[in-house]
Coordinates of C-alpha atoms and ligand atoms in Angstrom, one line a residue:
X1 CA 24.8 -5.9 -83.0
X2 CA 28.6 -6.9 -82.9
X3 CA 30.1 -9.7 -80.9
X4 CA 30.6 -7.6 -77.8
X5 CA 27.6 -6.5 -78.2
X6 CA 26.3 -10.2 -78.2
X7 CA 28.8 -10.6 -75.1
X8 CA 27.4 -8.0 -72.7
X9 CA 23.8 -9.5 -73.5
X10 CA 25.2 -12.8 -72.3
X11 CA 26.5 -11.6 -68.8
X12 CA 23.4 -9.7 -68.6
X13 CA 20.9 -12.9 -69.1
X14 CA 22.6 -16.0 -69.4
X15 CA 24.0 -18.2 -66.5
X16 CA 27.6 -18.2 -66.5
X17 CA 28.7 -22.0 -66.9
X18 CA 30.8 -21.6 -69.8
X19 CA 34.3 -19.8 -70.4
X20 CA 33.7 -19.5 -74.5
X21 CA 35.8 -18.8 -76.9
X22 CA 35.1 -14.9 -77.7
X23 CA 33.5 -15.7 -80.7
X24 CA 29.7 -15.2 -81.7
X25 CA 29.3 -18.0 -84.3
X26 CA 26.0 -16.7 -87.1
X27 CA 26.0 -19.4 -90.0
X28 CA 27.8 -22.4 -91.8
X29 CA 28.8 -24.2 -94.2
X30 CA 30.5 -27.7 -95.0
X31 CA 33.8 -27.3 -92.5
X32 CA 33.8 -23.5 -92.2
X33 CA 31.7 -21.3 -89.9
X34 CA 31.0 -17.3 -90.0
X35 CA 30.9 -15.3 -87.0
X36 CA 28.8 -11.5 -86.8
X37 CA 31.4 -9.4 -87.9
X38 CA 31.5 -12.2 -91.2
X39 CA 35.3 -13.6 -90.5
X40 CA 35.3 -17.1 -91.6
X41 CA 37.0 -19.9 -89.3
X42 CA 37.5 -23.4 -90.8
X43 CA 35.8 -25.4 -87.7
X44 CA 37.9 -28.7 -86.4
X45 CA 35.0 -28.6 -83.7
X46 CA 32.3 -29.5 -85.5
X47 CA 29.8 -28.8 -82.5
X48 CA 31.8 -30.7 -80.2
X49 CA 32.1 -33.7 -82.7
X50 CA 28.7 -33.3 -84.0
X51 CA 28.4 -31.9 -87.8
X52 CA 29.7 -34.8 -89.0
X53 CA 28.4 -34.1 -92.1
X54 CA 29.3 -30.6 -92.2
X55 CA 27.1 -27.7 -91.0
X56 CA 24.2 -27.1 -92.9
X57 CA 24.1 -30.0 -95.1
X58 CA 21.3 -29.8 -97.5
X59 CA 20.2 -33.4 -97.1
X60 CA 19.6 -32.6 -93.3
X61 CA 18.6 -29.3 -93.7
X62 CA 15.7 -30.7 -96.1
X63 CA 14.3 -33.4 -94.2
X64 CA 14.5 -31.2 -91.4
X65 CA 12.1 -28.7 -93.1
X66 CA 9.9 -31.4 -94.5
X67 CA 9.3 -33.0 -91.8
X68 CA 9.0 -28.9 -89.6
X69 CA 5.9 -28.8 -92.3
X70 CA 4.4 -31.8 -92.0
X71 CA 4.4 -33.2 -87.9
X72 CA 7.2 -31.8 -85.5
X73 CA 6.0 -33.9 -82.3
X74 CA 3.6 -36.4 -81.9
X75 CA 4.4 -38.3 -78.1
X76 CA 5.5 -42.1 -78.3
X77 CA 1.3 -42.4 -77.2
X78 CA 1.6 -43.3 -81.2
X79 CA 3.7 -44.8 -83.9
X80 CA 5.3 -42.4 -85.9
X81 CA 7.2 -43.4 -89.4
X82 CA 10.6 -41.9 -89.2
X83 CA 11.3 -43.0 -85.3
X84 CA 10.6 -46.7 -87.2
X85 CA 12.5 -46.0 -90.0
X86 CA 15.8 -44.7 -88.1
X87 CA 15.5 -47.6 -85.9
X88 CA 15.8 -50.0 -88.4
X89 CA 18.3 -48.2 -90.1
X90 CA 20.3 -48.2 -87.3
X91 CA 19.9 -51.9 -86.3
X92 CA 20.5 -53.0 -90.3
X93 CA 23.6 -51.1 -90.0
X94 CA 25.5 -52.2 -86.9
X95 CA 25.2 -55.3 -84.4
X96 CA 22.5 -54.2 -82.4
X97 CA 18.8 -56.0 -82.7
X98 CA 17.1 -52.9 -80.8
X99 CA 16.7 -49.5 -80.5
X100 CA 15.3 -46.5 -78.0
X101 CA 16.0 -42.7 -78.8
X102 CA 16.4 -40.2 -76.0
X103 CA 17.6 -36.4 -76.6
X104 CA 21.5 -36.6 -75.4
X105 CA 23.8 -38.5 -75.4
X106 CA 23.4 -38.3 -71.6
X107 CA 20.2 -39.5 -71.6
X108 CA 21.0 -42.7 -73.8
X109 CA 23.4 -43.5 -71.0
X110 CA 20.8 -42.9 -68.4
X111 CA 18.5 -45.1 -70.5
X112 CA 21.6 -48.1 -71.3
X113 CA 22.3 -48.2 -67.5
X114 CA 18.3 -48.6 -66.4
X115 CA 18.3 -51.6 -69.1
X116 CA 21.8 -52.8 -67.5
X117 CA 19.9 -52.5 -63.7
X118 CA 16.8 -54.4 -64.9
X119 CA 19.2 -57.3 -66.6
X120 CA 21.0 -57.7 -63.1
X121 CA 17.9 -57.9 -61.5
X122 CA 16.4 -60.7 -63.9
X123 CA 19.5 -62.3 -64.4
X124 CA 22.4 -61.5 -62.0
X125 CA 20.6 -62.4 -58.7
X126 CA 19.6 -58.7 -58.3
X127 CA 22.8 -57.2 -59.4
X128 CA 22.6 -52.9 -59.7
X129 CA 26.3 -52.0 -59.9
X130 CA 28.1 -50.9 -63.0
X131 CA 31.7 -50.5 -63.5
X132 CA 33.2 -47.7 -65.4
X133 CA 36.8 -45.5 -66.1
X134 CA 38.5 -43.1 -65.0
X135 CA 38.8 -39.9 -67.4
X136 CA 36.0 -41.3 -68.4
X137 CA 32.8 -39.3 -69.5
X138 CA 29.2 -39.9 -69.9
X139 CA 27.4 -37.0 -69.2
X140 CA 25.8 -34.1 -66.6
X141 CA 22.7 -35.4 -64.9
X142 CA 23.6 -36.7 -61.4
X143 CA 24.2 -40.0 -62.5
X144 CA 26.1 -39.3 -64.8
X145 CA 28.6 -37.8 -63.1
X146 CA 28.7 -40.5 -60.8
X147 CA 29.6 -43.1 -64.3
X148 CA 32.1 -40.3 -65.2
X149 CA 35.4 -41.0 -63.7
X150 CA 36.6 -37.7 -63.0
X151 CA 36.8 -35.8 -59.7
X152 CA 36.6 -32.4 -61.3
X153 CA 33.0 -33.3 -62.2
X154 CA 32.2 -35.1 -59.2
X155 CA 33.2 -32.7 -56.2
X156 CA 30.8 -30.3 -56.4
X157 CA 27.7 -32.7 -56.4
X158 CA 28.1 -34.9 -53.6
X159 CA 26.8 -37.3 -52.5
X160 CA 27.0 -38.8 -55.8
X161 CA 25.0 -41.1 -57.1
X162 CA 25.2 -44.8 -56.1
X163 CA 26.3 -47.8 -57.7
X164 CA 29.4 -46.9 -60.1
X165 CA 32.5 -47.6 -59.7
X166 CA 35.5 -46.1 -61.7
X167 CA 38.3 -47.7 -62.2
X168 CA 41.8 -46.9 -64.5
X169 CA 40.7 -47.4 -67.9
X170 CA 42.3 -49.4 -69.9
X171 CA 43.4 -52.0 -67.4
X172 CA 41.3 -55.1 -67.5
X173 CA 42.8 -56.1 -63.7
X174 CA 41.2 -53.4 -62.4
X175 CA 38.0 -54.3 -63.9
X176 CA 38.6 -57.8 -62.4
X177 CA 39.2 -56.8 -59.2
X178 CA 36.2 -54.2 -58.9
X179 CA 33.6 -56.7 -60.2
X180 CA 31.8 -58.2 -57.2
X181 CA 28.0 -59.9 -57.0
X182 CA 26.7 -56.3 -57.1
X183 CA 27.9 -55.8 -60.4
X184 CA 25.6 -55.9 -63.7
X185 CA 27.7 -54.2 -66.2
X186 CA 30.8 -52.5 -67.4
X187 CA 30.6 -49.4 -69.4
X188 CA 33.3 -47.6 -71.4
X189 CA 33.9 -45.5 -74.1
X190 CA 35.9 -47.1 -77.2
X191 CA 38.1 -44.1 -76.6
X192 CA 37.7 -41.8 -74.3
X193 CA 37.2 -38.4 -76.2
X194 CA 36.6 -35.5 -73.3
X195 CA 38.9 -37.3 -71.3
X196 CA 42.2 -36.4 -73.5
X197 CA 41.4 -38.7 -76.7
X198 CA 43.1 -41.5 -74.8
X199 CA 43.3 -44.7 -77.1
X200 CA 43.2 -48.3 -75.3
X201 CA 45.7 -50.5 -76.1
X202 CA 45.2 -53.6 -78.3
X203 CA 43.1 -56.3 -76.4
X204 CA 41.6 -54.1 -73.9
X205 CA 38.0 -54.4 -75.3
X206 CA 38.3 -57.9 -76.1
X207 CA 39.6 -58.6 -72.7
X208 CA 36.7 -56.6 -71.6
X209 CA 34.1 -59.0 -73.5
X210 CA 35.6 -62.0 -72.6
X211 CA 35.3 -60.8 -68.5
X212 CA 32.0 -59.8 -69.2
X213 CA 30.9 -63.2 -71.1
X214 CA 32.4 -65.1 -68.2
X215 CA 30.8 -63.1 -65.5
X216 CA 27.3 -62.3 -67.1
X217 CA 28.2 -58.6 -67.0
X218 CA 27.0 -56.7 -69.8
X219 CA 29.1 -54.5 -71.6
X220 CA 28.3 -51.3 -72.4
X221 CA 30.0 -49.5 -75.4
X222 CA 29.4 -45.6 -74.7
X223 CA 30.0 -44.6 -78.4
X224 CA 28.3 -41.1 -78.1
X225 CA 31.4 -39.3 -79.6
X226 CA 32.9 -42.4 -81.2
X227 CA 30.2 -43.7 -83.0
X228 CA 28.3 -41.9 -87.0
X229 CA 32.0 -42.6 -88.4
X230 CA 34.0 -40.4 -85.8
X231 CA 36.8 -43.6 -85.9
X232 CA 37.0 -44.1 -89.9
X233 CA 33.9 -46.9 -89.3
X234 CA 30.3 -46.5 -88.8
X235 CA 30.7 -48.0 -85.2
X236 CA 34.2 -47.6 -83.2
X237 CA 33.8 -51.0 -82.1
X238 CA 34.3 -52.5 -85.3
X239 CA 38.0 -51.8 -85.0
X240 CA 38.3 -53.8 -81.7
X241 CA 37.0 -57.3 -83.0
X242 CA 34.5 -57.4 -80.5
X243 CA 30.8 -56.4 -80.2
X244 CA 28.8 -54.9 -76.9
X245 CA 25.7 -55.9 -75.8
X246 CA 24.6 -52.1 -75.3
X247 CA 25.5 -49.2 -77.2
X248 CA 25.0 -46.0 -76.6
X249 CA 25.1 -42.8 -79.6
X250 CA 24.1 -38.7 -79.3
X251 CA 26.3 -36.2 -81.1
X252 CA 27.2 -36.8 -84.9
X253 CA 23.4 -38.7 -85.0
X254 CA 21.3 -36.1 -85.9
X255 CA 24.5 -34.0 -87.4
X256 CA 23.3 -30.9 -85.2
X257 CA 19.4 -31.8 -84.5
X258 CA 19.3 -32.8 -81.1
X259 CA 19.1 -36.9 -80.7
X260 CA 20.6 -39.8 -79.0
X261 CA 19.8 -43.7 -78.7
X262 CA 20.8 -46.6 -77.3
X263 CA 20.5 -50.3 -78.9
X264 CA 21.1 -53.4 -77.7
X265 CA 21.1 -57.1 -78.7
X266 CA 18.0 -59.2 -78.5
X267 CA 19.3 -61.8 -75.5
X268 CA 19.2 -58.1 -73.1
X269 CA 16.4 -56.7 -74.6
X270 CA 14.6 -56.5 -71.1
X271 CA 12.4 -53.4 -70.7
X272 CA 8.9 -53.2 -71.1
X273 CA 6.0 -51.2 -71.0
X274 CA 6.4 -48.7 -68.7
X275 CA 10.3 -49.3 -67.5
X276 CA 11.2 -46.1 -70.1
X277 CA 9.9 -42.8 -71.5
X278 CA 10.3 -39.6 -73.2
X279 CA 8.2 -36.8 -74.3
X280 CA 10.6 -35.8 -76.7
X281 CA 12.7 -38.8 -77.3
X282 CA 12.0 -40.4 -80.7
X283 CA 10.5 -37.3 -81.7
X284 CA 9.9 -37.1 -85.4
X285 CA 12.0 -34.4 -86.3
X286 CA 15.1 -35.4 -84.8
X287 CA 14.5 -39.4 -86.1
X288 CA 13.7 -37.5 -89.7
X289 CA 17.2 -35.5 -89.6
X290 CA 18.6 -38.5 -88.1
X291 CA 17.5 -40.9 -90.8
X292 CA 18.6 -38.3 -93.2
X293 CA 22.0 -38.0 -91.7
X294 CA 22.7 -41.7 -91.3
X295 CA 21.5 -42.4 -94.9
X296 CA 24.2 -39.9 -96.6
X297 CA 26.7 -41.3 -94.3
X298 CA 26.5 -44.7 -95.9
X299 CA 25.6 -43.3 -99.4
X300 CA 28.4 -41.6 -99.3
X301 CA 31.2 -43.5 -97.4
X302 CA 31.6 -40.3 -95.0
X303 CA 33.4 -43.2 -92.6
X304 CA 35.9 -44.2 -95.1
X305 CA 36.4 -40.3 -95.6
X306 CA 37.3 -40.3 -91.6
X307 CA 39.4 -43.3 -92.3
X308 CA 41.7 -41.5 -95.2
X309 CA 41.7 -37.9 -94.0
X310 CA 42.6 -39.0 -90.0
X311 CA 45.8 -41.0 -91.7
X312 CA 46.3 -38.1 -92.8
X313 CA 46.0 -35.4 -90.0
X314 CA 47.7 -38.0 -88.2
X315 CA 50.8 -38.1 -90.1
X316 CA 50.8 -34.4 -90.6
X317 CA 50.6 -33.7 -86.3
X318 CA 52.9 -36.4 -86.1
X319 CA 55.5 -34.4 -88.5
X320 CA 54.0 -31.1 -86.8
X321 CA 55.6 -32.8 -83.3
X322 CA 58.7 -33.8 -84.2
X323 CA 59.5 -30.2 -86.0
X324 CA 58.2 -28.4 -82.7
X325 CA 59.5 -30.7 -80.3
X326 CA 60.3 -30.2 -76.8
X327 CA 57.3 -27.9 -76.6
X328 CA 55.1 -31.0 -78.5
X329 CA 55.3 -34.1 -77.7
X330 CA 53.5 -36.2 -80.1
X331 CA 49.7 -36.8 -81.3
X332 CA 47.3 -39.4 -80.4
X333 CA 44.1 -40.4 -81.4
X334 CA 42.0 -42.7 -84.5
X335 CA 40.5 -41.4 -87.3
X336 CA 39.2 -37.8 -87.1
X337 CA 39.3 -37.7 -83.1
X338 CA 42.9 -36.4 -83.1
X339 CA 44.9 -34.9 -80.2
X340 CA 48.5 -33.2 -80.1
X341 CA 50.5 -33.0 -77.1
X342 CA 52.8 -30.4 -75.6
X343 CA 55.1 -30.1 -72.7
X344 CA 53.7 -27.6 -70.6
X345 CA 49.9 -26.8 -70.4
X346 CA 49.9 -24.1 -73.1
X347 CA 47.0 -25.7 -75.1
X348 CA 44.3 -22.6 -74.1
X349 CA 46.9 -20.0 -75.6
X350 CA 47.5 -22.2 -78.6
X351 CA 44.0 -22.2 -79.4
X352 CA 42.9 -18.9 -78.6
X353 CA 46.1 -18.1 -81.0
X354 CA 44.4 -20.2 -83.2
X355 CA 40.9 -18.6 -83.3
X356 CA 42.4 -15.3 -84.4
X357 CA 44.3 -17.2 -87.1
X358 CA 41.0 -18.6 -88.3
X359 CA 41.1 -22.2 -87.2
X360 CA 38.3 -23.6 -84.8
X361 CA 39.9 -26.0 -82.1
X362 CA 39.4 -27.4 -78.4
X363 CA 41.6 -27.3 -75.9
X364 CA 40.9 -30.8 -74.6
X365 CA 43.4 -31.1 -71.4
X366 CA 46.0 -28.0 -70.5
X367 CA 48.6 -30.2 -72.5
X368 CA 46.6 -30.9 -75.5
X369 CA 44.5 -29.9 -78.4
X370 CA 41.8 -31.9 -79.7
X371 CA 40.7 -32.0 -83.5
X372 CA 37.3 -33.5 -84.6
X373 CA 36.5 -31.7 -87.4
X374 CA 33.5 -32.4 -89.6
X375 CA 34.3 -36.0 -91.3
X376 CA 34.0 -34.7 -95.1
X377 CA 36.9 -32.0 -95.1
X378 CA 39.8 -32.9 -97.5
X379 CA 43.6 -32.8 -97.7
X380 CA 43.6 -29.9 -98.2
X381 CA 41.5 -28.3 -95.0
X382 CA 44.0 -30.4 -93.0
X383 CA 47.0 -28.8 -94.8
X384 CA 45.0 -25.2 -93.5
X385 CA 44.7 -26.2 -90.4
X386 CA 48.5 -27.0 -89.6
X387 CA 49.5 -24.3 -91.5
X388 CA 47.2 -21.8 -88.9
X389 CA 48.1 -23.9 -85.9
X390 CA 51.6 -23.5 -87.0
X391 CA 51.0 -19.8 -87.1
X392 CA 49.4 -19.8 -84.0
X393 CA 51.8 -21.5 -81.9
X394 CA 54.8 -19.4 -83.1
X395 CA 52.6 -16.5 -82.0
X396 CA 51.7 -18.2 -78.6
X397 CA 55.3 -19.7 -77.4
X398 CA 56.8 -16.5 -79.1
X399 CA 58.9 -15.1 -74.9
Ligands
PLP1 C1 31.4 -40.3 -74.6 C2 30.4 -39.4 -74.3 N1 29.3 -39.8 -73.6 C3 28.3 -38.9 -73.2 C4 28.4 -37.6 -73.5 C5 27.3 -36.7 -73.1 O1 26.5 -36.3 -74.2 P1 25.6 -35.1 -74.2 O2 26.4 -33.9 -74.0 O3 24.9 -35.1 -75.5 O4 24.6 -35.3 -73.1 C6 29.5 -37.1 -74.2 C7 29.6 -35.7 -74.5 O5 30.7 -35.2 -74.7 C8 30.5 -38.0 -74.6 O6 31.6 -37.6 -75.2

C-alpha cells in the first residue's frame, strides 16, 4: 500500500484527533526514519522526545525480546525482577529514595499529585491544592488538563477538574501570592517543553524550593520530557542547584516502550497499600526496556552527548537567526530541547517545507520550531539539519 493509501484507511477507521504530518513512518534507525515509499528523513522528533537513544537500538530492542520470551505481564499481585531492578537503578542514579511506574507520563503525574494530596492531608492540616504554570503541560486525563496551564486544552472539558491553580511560570510572586492553607504542592516542569521550550530564569527553581521548604509545600519536578538526559544531564534538575521532593518521568524512559514513573524522597514517601495501582504499570516488559535504556545511557554518557551536541545546535540556530533575521528572531532552549523563533507564525510551512527536504521537526508554537532530536546524533546530523531547514525556509518565505 502507499502512504495515501495508508491515509484513506485512516479517515476511514481512525478518530480524527490528529492533523499529521503526511507522512507514513515504516522503520528506523539511530536518528533517521523510513517512510512506505523508502524516503529517509533524519528525525529531530524522536517520538516526541522519546528515542533518546535512537530508534531501534539494539540494546533495547534485545531486552525487549528477551524479556517478550520469557514473562510479558505478571500484575503487581507479585514481585517481578526487572520492576526491582529499574527501581533501584533509578533511585541509585538521581536524588530520589523511591519509586512507582505507571504507563505515561500522564499517569506519573496523576500518581505524583495523589502522593502530593495524601502529604497535605497528613501533614498540611488537610491541604488538597496544587499550584502549577501557565503554558505549562502535564498531560490529557481530566486532571490533567486542569494542572496544564493552557486554555486551549482546558475549554473544551469543563468543568475542569478541581484544586489547581496556574499561575505565570517563572515568577516566584505569583506562586507566593496563590499559595493559601489549601495548598499541598507546587508542580512545574524544569522547562516547559510543549509549552514553547520556555527556559526559567536563573533562581526560579531555587526560589521555588526555598517557598516550598518554608511553607511545607512539596515540590514537584514534572521532568517527563526534561528528564533520561534531554538537558545535557541525567536529571534537568541538576542544573538548577536544587532537588524536588517528587519527580515525575515518561518519554525518553523506555526509549519508545511505553513507561513512566514517579520517585520521591523518603520524608514524603506516604502511600500505602491500596492508595495506588496499575494493571500495567511496572509491567515487566516496559521496566526490562527501561532498565536497558537507562543502563546504556550511563554506560555511554548519552547525557554528556546532549550536553556537547545542544552547544552545538545552539550556536548553529543562533548563527542560523542572525543570517535570516527579521523573519527569525533567535533560538532558545538547553541541551537537545532546542527552539528557533520567527516573526510571523510561519513555523507549520517551515516544517512541512522541511519534511519534503528530509528533516523531521515540530512545530511547537506558530512562531517556533522545536528540535529534540535523539540525544546520540553528531555534528554532523546537526550540520544536515540546518542545511535542510535552510533549504526549507528559502522555499517556504520564497513571495
Ligand atoms: C512535561 C510533560 N508532562 C507530561 C506529559 C504527558 O506525557 P504523556 O503524553 O506520556 O502522557 C508530557 C507530554 O508531552 C510532557 O511534555
Amino acid at each position: 500500500m502507499t502512504a495515501t493509501d495508508w491515509m484513506a484507511e485512516e479517515s476511514a477507521y481512525y478518530m480524527h484527533t490528529f492533523n499529521r504530518q503526511p507522512i507514513v513512518v515504516e522503520r528506523g534507525e539511530g536518528a533517521r526514519v523510513w517512510d512506505v515509499d523508502g524516503k529517509e528523513y533524519l528525525d529531530f522528533t524522536a517520538g516526541l522526545a522519546v528515542a533518546n537513544l535512537g530508534h531501534a537500538h539494539p540494546a533495547v530492542a534485545d531486552a525487549v525480546s528477551a524479556q517478550a520470551r520469557t514473562l510479558l505481564q505478571m500484575s503487581n499481585l507479585y514481585y517481578t525482577t526487572p520492576q526491582l531492578e529499574l527501581a533501584r537503578l533509578l533511585v541509585e542514579n538521581s536524588c530520589m529514595d523511591k519509586a512507582f511506574f505507571a504507563n505515561s507520563g500522564t499517569e506519573a503525574n496523576e500518581g505524583a499529585v495523589k502522593l502530593a494530596r495524601k502529604h497535605g492531608r497528613l501533614h498540611r492540616n488537610g491541604a488538597q491544592g496544587i499550584i502549577t504554570a501557565l503554558n505549562s503541560f502535564h498531560g490529557r486525563t481530566t486532571a490533567m488538563i486542569a494542572a496544564t496551564g493552557q486554555p486551549a486544552y482546558q475549554e473544551a472539558w469543563l468543568p475542569l477538574a478541581s484544586g489547581f491553580t496556574n499561575v505565570p511560570y517563572d515568577d516566584l510572586d505569583a506562586v507566593r501570592d496563590a499559595t493559601t492553607d489549601d495548598t499541598c504542592a507546587v508542580m512545574v516542569e524544569v522547562l516547559q517543553g510543549e509549552g514553547g521550550v520556555n527556559v526559567p530564569t536563573e533562581g526560579y527553581l531555587k526560589g521555588l524550593r526555598e517557598w516550598c521548604d518554608e511553607q511545607g509545600l512539596l515540590l514537584i519536578f514534572d521532568e517527563v520530557q526534561t528528564g533520561m538526559g534531554r538537558l545535557g544531564t541525567l536529571w534537568g534538575y541538576e542544573q538548577s542547584g536544587v532537588e524536588p521532593d517528587v519527580m515525575t518521568i515518561a518519554k525518553g524512559l523506555g526509549n519508545g516502550v511505553p513507561v513512566g514513573a514517579f520517585l520521591c524522597k523518603e520524608r514524603c514517601n506516604v502511600l500505602e497499600p491500596g492508595d495506588h495501582g496499575s494493571t500495567f504499570g511496572g509491567n515487566v516488559l516496559a521496566t526490562a526496556a527501561a532498565a536497558a535504556t537507562l543502563r546504556c545511557m550511563l554506560d555511554e554518557d548519552v547525557p554528556g552527548n546532549a550536553a556537547r551536541v545542544g552547544a552545538y545546535l545552539r550556536s548553529r540556530l543562533e548563527s542560523f537567526a542572525a543570517e535570516r533575521a527579521p523573519v527569525t528572531v533567535g533560538a532558545r532552549g538547553t541541551g537537545l530541547l532546542q527552539a528557533l523563533l520567527f516573526e510571523e507564525p510561519i513555523a507549520r510551512e517551515v516544517v512541512s517545507a522541511a519534511n519534503a527536504e528530509g528533516v523531521l521537526l515540530n512545530p511547537v508554537l506558530p512562531r517556533a520550531i522545536r528540535f529534540m532530536p535523539p540525544l546520540i546524533i553528531s555534528e554532523a546530523d546537526v550540520d544536515e539539519c540546518i542545511e535542510k531547514l535552510d533549504a526549507a525556509f528559502v522555499k517556504a518565505t520564497a513571495g
